[in-house]
PDB file of C-alpha atoms in Angstrom:
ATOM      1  CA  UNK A   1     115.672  72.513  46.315  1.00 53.00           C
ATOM      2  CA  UNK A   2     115.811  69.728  43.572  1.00 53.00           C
ATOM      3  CA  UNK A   3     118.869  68.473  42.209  1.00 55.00           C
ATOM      4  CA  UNK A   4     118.823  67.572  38.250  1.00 57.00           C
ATOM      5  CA  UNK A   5     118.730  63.883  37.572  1.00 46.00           C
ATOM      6  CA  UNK A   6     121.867  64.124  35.371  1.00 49.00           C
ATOM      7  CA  UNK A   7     123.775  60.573  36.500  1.00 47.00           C
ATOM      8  CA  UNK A   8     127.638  61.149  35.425  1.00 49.00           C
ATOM      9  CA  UNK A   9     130.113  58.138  34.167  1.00 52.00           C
ATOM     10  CA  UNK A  10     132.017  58.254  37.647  1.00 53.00           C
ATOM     11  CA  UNK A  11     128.256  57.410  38.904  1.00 49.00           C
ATOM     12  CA  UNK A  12     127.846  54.697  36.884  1.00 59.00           C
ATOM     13  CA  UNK A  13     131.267  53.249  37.978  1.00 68.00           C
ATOM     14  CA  UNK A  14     130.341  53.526  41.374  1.00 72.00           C
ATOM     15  CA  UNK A  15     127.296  52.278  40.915  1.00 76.00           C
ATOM     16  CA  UNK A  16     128.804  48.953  39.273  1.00 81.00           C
ATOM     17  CA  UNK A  17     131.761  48.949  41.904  1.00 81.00           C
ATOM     18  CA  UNK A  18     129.015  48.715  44.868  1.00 80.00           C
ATOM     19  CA  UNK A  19     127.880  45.596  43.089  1.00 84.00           C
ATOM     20  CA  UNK A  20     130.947  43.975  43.232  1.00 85.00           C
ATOM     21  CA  UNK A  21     131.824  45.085  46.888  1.00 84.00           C
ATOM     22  CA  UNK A  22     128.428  43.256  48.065  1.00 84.00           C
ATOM     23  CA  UNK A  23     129.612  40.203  45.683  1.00 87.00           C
ATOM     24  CA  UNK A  24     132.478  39.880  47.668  1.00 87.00           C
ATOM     25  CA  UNK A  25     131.727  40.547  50.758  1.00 84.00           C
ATOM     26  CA  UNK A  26     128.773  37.190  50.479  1.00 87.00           C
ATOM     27  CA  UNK A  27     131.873  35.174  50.291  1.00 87.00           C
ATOM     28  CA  UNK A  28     133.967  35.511  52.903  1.00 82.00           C
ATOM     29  CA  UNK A  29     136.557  32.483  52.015  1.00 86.00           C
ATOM     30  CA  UNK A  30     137.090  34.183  48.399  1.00 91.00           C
ATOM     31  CA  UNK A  31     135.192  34.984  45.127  1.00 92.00           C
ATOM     32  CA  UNK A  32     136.997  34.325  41.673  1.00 93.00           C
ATOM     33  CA  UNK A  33     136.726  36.486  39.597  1.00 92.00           C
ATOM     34  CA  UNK A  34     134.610  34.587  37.010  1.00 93.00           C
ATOM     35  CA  UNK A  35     132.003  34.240  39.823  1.00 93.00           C
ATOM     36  CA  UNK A  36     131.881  37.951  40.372  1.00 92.00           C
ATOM     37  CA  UNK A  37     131.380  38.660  36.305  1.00 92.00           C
ATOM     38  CA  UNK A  38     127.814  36.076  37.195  1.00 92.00           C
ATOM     39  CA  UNK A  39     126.596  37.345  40.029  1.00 92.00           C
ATOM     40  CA  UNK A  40     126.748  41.442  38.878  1.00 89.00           C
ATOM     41  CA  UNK A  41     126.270  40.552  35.258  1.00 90.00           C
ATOM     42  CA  UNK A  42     129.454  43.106  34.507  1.00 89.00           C
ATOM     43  CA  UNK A  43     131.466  42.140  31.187  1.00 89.00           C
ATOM     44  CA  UNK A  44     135.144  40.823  32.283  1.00 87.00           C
ATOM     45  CA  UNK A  45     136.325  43.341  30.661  1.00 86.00           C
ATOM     46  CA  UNK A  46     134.830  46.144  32.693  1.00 84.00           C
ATOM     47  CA  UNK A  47     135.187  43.713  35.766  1.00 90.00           C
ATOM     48  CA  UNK A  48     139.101  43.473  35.617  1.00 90.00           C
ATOM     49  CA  UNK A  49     139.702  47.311  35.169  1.00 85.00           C
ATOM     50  CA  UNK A  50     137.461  47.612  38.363  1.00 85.00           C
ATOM     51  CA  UNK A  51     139.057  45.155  40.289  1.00 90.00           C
ATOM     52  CA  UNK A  52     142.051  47.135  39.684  1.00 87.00           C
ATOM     53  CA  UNK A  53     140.807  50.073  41.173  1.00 83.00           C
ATOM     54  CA  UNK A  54     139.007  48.295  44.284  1.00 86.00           C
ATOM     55  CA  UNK A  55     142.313  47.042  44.734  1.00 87.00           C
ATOM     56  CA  UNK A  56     144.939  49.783  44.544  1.00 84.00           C
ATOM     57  CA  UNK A  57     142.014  51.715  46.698  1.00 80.00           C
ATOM     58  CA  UNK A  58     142.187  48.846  49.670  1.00 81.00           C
ATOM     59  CA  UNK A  59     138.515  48.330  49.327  1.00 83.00           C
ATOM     60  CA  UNK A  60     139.301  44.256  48.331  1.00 86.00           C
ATOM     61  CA  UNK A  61     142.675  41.998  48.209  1.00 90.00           C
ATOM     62  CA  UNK A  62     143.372  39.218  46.091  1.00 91.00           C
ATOM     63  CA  UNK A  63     144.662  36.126  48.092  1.00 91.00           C
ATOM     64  CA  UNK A  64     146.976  33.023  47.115  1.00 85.00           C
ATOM     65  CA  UNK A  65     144.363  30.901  44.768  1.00 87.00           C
ATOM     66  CA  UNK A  66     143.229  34.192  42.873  1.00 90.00           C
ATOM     67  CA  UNK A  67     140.239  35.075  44.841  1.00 92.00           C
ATOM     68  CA  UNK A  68     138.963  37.912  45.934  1.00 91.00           C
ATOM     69  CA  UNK A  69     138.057  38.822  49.421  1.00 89.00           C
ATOM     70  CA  UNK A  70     137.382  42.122  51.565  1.00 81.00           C
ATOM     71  CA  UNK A  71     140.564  44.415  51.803  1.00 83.00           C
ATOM     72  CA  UNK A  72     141.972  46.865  54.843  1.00 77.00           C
ATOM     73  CA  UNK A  73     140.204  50.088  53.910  1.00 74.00           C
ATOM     74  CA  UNK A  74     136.483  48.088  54.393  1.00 70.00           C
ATOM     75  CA  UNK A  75     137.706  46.103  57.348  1.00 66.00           C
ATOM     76  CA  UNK A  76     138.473  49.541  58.902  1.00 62.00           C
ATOM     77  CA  UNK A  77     134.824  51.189  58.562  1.00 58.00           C
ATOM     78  CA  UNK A  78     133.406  50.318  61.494  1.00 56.00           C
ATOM     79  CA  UNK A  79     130.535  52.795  62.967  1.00 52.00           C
ATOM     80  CA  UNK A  80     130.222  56.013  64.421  1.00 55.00           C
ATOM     81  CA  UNK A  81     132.967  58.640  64.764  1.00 62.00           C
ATOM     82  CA  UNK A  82     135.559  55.719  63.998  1.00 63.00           C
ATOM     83  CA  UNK A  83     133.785  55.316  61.224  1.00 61.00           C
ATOM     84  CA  UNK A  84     133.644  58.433  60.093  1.00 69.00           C
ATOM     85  CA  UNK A  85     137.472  59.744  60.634  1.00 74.00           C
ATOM     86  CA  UNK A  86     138.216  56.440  58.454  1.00 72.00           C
ATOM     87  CA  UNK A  87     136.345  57.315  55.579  1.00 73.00           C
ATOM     88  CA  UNK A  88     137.823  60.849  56.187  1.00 78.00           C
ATOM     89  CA  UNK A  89     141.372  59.797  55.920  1.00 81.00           C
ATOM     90  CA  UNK A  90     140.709  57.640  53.112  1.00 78.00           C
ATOM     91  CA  UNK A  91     139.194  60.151  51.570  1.00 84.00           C
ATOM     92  CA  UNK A  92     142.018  62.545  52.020  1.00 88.00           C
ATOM     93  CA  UNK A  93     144.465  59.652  50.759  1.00 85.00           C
ATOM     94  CA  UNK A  94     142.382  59.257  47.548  1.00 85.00           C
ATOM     95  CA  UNK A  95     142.224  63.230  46.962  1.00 91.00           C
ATOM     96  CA  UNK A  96     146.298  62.808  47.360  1.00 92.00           C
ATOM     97  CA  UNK A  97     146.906  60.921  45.054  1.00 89.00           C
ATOM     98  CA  UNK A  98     144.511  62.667  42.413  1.00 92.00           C
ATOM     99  CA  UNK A  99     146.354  65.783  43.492  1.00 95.00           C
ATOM    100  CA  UNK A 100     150.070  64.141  41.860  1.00 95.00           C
ATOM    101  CA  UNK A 101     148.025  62.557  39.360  1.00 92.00           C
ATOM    102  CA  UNK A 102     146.762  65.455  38.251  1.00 95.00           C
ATOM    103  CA  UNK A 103     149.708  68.369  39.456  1.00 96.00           C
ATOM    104  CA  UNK A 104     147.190  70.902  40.973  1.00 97.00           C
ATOM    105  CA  UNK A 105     145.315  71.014  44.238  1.00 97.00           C
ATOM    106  CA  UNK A 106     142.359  69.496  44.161  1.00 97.00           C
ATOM    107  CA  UNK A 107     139.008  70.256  46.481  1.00 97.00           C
ATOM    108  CA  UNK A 108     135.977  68.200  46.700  1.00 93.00           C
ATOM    109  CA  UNK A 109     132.988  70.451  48.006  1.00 93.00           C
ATOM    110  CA  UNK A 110     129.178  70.236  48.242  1.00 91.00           C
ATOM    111  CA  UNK A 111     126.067  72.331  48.216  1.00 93.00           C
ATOM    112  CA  UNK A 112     125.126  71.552  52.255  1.00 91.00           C
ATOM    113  CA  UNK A 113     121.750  73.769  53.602  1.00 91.00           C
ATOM    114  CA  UNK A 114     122.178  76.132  50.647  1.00 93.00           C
ATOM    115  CA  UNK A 115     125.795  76.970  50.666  1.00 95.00           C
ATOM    116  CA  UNK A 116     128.535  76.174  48.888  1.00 96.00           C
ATOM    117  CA  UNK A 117     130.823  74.379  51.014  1.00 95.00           C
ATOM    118  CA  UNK A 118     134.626  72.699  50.197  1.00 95.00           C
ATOM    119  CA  UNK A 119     135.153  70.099  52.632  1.00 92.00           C
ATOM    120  CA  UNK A 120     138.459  68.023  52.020  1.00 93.00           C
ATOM    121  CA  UNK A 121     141.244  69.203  49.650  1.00 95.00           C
ATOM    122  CA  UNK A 122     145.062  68.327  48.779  1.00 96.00           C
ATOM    123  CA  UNK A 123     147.178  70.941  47.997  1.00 97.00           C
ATOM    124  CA  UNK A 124     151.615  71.057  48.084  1.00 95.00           C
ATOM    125  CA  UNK A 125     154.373  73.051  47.701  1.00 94.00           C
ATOM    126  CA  UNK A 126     154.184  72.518  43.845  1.00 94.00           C
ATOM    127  CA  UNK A 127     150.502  72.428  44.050  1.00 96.00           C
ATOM    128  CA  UNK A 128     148.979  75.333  46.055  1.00 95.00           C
ATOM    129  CA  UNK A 129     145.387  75.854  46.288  1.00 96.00           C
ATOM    130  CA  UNK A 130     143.718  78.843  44.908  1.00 95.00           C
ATOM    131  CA  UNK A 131     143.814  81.921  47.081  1.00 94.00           C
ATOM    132  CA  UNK A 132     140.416  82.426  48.412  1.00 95.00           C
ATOM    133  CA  UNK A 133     140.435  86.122  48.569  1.00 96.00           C
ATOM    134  CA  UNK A 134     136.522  86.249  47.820  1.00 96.00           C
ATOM    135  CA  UNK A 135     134.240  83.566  50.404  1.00 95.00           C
ATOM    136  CA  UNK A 136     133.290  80.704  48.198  1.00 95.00           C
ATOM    137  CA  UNK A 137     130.044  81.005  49.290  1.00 94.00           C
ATOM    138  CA  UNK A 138     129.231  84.387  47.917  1.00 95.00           C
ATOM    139  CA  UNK A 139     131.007  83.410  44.422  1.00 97.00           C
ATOM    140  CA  UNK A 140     128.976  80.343  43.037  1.00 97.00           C
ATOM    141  CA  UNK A 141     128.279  82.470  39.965  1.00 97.00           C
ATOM    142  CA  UNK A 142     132.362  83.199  39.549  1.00 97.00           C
ATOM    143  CA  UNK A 143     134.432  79.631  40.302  1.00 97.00           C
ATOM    144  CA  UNK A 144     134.365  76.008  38.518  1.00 97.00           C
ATOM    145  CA  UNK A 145     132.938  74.910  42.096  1.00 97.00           C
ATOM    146  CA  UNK A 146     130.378  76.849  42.616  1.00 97.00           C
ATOM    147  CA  UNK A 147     128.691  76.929  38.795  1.00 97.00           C
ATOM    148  CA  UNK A 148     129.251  73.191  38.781  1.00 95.00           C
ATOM    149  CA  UNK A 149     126.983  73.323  41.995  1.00 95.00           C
ATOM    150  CA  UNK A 150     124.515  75.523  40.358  1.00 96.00           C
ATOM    151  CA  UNK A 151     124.308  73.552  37.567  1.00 94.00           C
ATOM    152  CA  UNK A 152     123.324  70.339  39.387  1.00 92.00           C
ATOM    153  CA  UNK A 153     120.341  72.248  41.134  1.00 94.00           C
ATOM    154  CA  UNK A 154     117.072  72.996  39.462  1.00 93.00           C
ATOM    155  CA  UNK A 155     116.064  76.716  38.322  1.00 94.00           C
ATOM    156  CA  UNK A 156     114.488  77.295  41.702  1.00 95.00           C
ATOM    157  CA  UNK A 157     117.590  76.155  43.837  1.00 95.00           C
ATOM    158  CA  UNK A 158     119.365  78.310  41.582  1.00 96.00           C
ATOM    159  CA  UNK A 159     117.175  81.446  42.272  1.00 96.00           C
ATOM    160  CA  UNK A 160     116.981  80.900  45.543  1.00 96.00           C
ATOM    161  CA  UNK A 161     120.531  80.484  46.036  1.00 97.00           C
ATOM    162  CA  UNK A 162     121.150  83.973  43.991  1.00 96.00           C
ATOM    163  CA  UNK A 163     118.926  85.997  45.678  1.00 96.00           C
ATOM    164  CA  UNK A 164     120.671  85.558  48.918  1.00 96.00           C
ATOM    165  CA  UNK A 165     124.254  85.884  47.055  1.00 96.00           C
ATOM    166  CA  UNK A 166     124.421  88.179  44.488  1.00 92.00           C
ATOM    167  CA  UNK A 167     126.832  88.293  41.557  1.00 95.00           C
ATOM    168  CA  UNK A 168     129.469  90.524  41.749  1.00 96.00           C
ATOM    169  CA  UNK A 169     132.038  91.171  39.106  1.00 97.00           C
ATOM    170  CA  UNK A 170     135.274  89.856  40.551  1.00 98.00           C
ATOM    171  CA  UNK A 171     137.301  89.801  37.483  1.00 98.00           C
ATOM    172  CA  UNK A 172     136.960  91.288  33.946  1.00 97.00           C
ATOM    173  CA  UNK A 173     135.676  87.831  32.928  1.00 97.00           C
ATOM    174  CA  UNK A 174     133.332  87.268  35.315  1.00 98.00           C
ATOM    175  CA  UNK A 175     129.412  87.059  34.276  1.00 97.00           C
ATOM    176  CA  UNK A 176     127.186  89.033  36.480  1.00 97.00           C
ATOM    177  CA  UNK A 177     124.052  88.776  34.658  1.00 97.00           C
ATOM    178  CA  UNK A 178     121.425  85.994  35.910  1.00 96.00           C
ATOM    179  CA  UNK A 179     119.877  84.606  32.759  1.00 96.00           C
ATOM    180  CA  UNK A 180     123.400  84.719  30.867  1.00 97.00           C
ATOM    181  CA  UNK A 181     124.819  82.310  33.478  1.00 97.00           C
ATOM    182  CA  UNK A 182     121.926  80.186  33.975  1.00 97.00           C
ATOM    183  CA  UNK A 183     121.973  79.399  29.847  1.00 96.00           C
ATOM    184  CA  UNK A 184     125.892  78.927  30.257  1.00 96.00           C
ATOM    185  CA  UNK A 185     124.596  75.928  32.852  1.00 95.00           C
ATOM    186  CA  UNK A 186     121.863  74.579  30.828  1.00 95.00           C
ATOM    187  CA  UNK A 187     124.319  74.234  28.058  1.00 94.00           C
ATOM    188  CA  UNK A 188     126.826  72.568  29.891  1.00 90.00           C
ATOM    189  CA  UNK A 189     127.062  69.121  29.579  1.00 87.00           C
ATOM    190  CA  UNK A 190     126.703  66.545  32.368  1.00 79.00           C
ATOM    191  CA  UNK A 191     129.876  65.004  31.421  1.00 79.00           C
ATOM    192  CA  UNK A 192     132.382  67.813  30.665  1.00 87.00           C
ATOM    193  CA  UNK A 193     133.979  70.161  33.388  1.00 92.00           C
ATOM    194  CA  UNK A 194     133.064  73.093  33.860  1.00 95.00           C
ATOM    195  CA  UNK A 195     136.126  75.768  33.399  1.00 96.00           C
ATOM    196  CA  UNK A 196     136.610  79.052  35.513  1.00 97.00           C
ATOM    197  CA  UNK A 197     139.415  80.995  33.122  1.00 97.00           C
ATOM    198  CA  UNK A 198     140.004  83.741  35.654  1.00 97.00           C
ATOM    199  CA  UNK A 199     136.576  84.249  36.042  1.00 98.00           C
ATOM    200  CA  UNK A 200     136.838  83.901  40.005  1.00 98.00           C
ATOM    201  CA  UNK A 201     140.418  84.961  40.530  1.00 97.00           C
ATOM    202  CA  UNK A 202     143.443  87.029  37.866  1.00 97.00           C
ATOM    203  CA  UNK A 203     146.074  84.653  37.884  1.00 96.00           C
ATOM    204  CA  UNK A 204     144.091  81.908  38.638  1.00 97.00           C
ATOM    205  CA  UNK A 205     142.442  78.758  36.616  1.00 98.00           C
ATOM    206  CA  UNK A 206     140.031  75.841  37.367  1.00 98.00           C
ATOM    207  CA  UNK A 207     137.985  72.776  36.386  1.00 97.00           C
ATOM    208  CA  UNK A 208     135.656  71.144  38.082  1.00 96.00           C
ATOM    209  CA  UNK A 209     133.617  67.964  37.791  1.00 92.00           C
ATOM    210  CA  UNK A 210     130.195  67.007  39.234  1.00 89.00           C
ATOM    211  CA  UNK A 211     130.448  64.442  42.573  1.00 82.00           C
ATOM    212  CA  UNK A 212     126.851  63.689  43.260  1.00 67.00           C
ATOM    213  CA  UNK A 213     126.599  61.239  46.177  1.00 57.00           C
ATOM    214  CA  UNK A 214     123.145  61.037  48.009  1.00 57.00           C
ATOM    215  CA  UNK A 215     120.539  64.275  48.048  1.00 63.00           C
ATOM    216  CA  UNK A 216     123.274  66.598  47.459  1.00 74.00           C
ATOM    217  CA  UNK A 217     125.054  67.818  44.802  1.00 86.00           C
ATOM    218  CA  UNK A 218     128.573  67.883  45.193  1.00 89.00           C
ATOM    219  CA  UNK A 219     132.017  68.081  42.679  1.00 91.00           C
ATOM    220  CA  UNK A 220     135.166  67.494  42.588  1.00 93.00           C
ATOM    221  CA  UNK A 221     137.927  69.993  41.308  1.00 96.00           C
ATOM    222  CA  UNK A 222     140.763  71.436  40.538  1.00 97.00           C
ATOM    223  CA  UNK A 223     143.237  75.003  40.662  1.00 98.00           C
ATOM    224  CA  UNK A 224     146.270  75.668  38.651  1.00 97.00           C
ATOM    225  CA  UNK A 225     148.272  79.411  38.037  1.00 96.00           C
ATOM    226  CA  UNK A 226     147.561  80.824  34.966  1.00 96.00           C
ATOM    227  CA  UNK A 227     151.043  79.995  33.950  1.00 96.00           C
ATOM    228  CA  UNK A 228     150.348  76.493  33.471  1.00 97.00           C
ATOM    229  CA  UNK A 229     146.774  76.862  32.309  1.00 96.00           C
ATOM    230  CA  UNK A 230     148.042  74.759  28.872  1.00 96.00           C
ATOM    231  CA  UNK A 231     147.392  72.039  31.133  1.00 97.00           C
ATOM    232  CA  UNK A 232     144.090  72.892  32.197  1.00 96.00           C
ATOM    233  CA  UNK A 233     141.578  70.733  30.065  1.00 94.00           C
ATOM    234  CA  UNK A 234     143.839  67.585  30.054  1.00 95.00           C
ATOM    235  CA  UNK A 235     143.894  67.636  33.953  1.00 95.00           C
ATOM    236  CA  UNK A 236     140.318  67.953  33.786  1.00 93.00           C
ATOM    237  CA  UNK A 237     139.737  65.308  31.709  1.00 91.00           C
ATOM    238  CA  UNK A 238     142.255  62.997  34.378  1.00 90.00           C
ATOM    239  CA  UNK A 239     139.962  64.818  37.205  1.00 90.00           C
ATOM    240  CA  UNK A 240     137.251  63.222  35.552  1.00 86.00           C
ATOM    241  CA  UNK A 241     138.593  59.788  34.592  1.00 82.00           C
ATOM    242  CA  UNK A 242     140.033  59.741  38.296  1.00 81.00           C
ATOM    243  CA  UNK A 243     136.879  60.535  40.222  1.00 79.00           C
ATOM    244  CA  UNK A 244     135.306  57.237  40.748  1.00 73.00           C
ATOM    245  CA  UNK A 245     137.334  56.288  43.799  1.00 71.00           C
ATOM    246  CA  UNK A 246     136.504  59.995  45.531  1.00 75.00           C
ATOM    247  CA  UNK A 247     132.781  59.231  44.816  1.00 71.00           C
ATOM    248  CA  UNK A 248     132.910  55.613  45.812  1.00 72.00           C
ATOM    249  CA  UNK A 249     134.563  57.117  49.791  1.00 69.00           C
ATOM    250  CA  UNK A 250     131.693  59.374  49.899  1.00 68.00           C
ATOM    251  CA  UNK A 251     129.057  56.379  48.734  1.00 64.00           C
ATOM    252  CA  UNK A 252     130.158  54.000  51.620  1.00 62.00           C
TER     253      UNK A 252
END
């Protein structure tokens, strides 16, 4: 299984915030900020925004003089299963905050060994996730999850993964036939969430937004009830604005 080479914006400012994470970790008495702009060739402009984020995330502090050095959440990352349940927990901070951000529960899964797997979400008493009364894993073809999964793999991964789960109708507005869906995915653009209007689930909408960290293809997303589905596409576009620091937790 191939995944399509489709790099999003939240890629991109990963990509760039990597750069300046390596900048400042070289100088461990402090970095200015002018010095950073050199060394990673990033446009201050673009530099200060993601200096914001770096910071409000933990991953870098500013001290007394203005410079930048290392913050808490990198100093934490050690190795092994420390390691890991850090990132974990800052993962599940990041996701909470995206969840009152955006007022819905949000999920981050990934396509792991040919399923389709959520592994972290943040739900609340105002925000509760979706009801999964079908397994996600036999209704790729039916949620914002799973077709944003689908539509990161390439027409093989996508056969293969449909002829072990087939496509049941689930709702009225469900689409159950193969080459229908797979033009729906080709059409989709890289950049714009994919939308499940009760497709999966009556009562029941969601966005979602392709995560792609490593080999796998992965997304982050998001559930609200039907009765607040007027706030569907501009959560989705704050889901996407907002994924950077998700993506950057699973890059580290």
């Amino acid at each position: 299984m191939a995944l399509k080479p489709e790099p999003t914006a939240p890629f991109h400012s990963v990509q760039h915030a990597l750069r300046v994470l390596e900048t400042v970790s070289r100088h461990g008495d402090g970095v200015a900020d002018a010095q950073i702009s050199r060394e990673t060739g990033l446009p201050a402009e673009h530099l200060t925004s993601l200096l914001l984020t770096l910071r409000r995330e933990g991953y870098v502090e500013q001290i007394s003089d203005g410079a930048y050095v290392i913050g808490s959440s990198l100093l934490l990352l050690g190795s092994g299963t420390a390691r890991r349940e850090a990132l974990e927990a800052k993962l599940q901070q990041s996701l909470a905050r995206l969840r009152d951000s955006v007022g819905a529960a949000v999920y981050i899964s990934r396509y792991v060994d040919g399923e389709v797997r959520v592994t972290q979400y943040a739900d609340g008493p105002r925000t509760p996730a979706v009801n999964e009364w079908v397994d996600f894993r036999s209704s790729a073809h039916a949620s914002a999850v799973g077709k944003c999964l689908l539509a990161q793999l390439d027409l093989n991964g996508r056969r293969d993964h449909l002829s072990r789960h087939r496509t049941p109708r689930l709702t009225s507005r469900t689409i159950t036939n193969e080459k229908v869906l797979f033009s729906k995915l080709d059409s989709q653009p890289a950049t714009v969430p994919v939308l499940d209007l009760q497709e999966y689930a009556v009562g029941t909408v969601c966005a979602a937004v392709p995560l792609t960290a490593g080999s796998s293809a992965g997304c982050l997303a998001l559930s609200l009830p039907i009765e607040d589905a007027h706030r569907l596409r501009s959560a989705a576009d704050t889901l996407n604005r907002r994924a950077a620091p998700v993506l950057l937790s699973l890059a580290l």
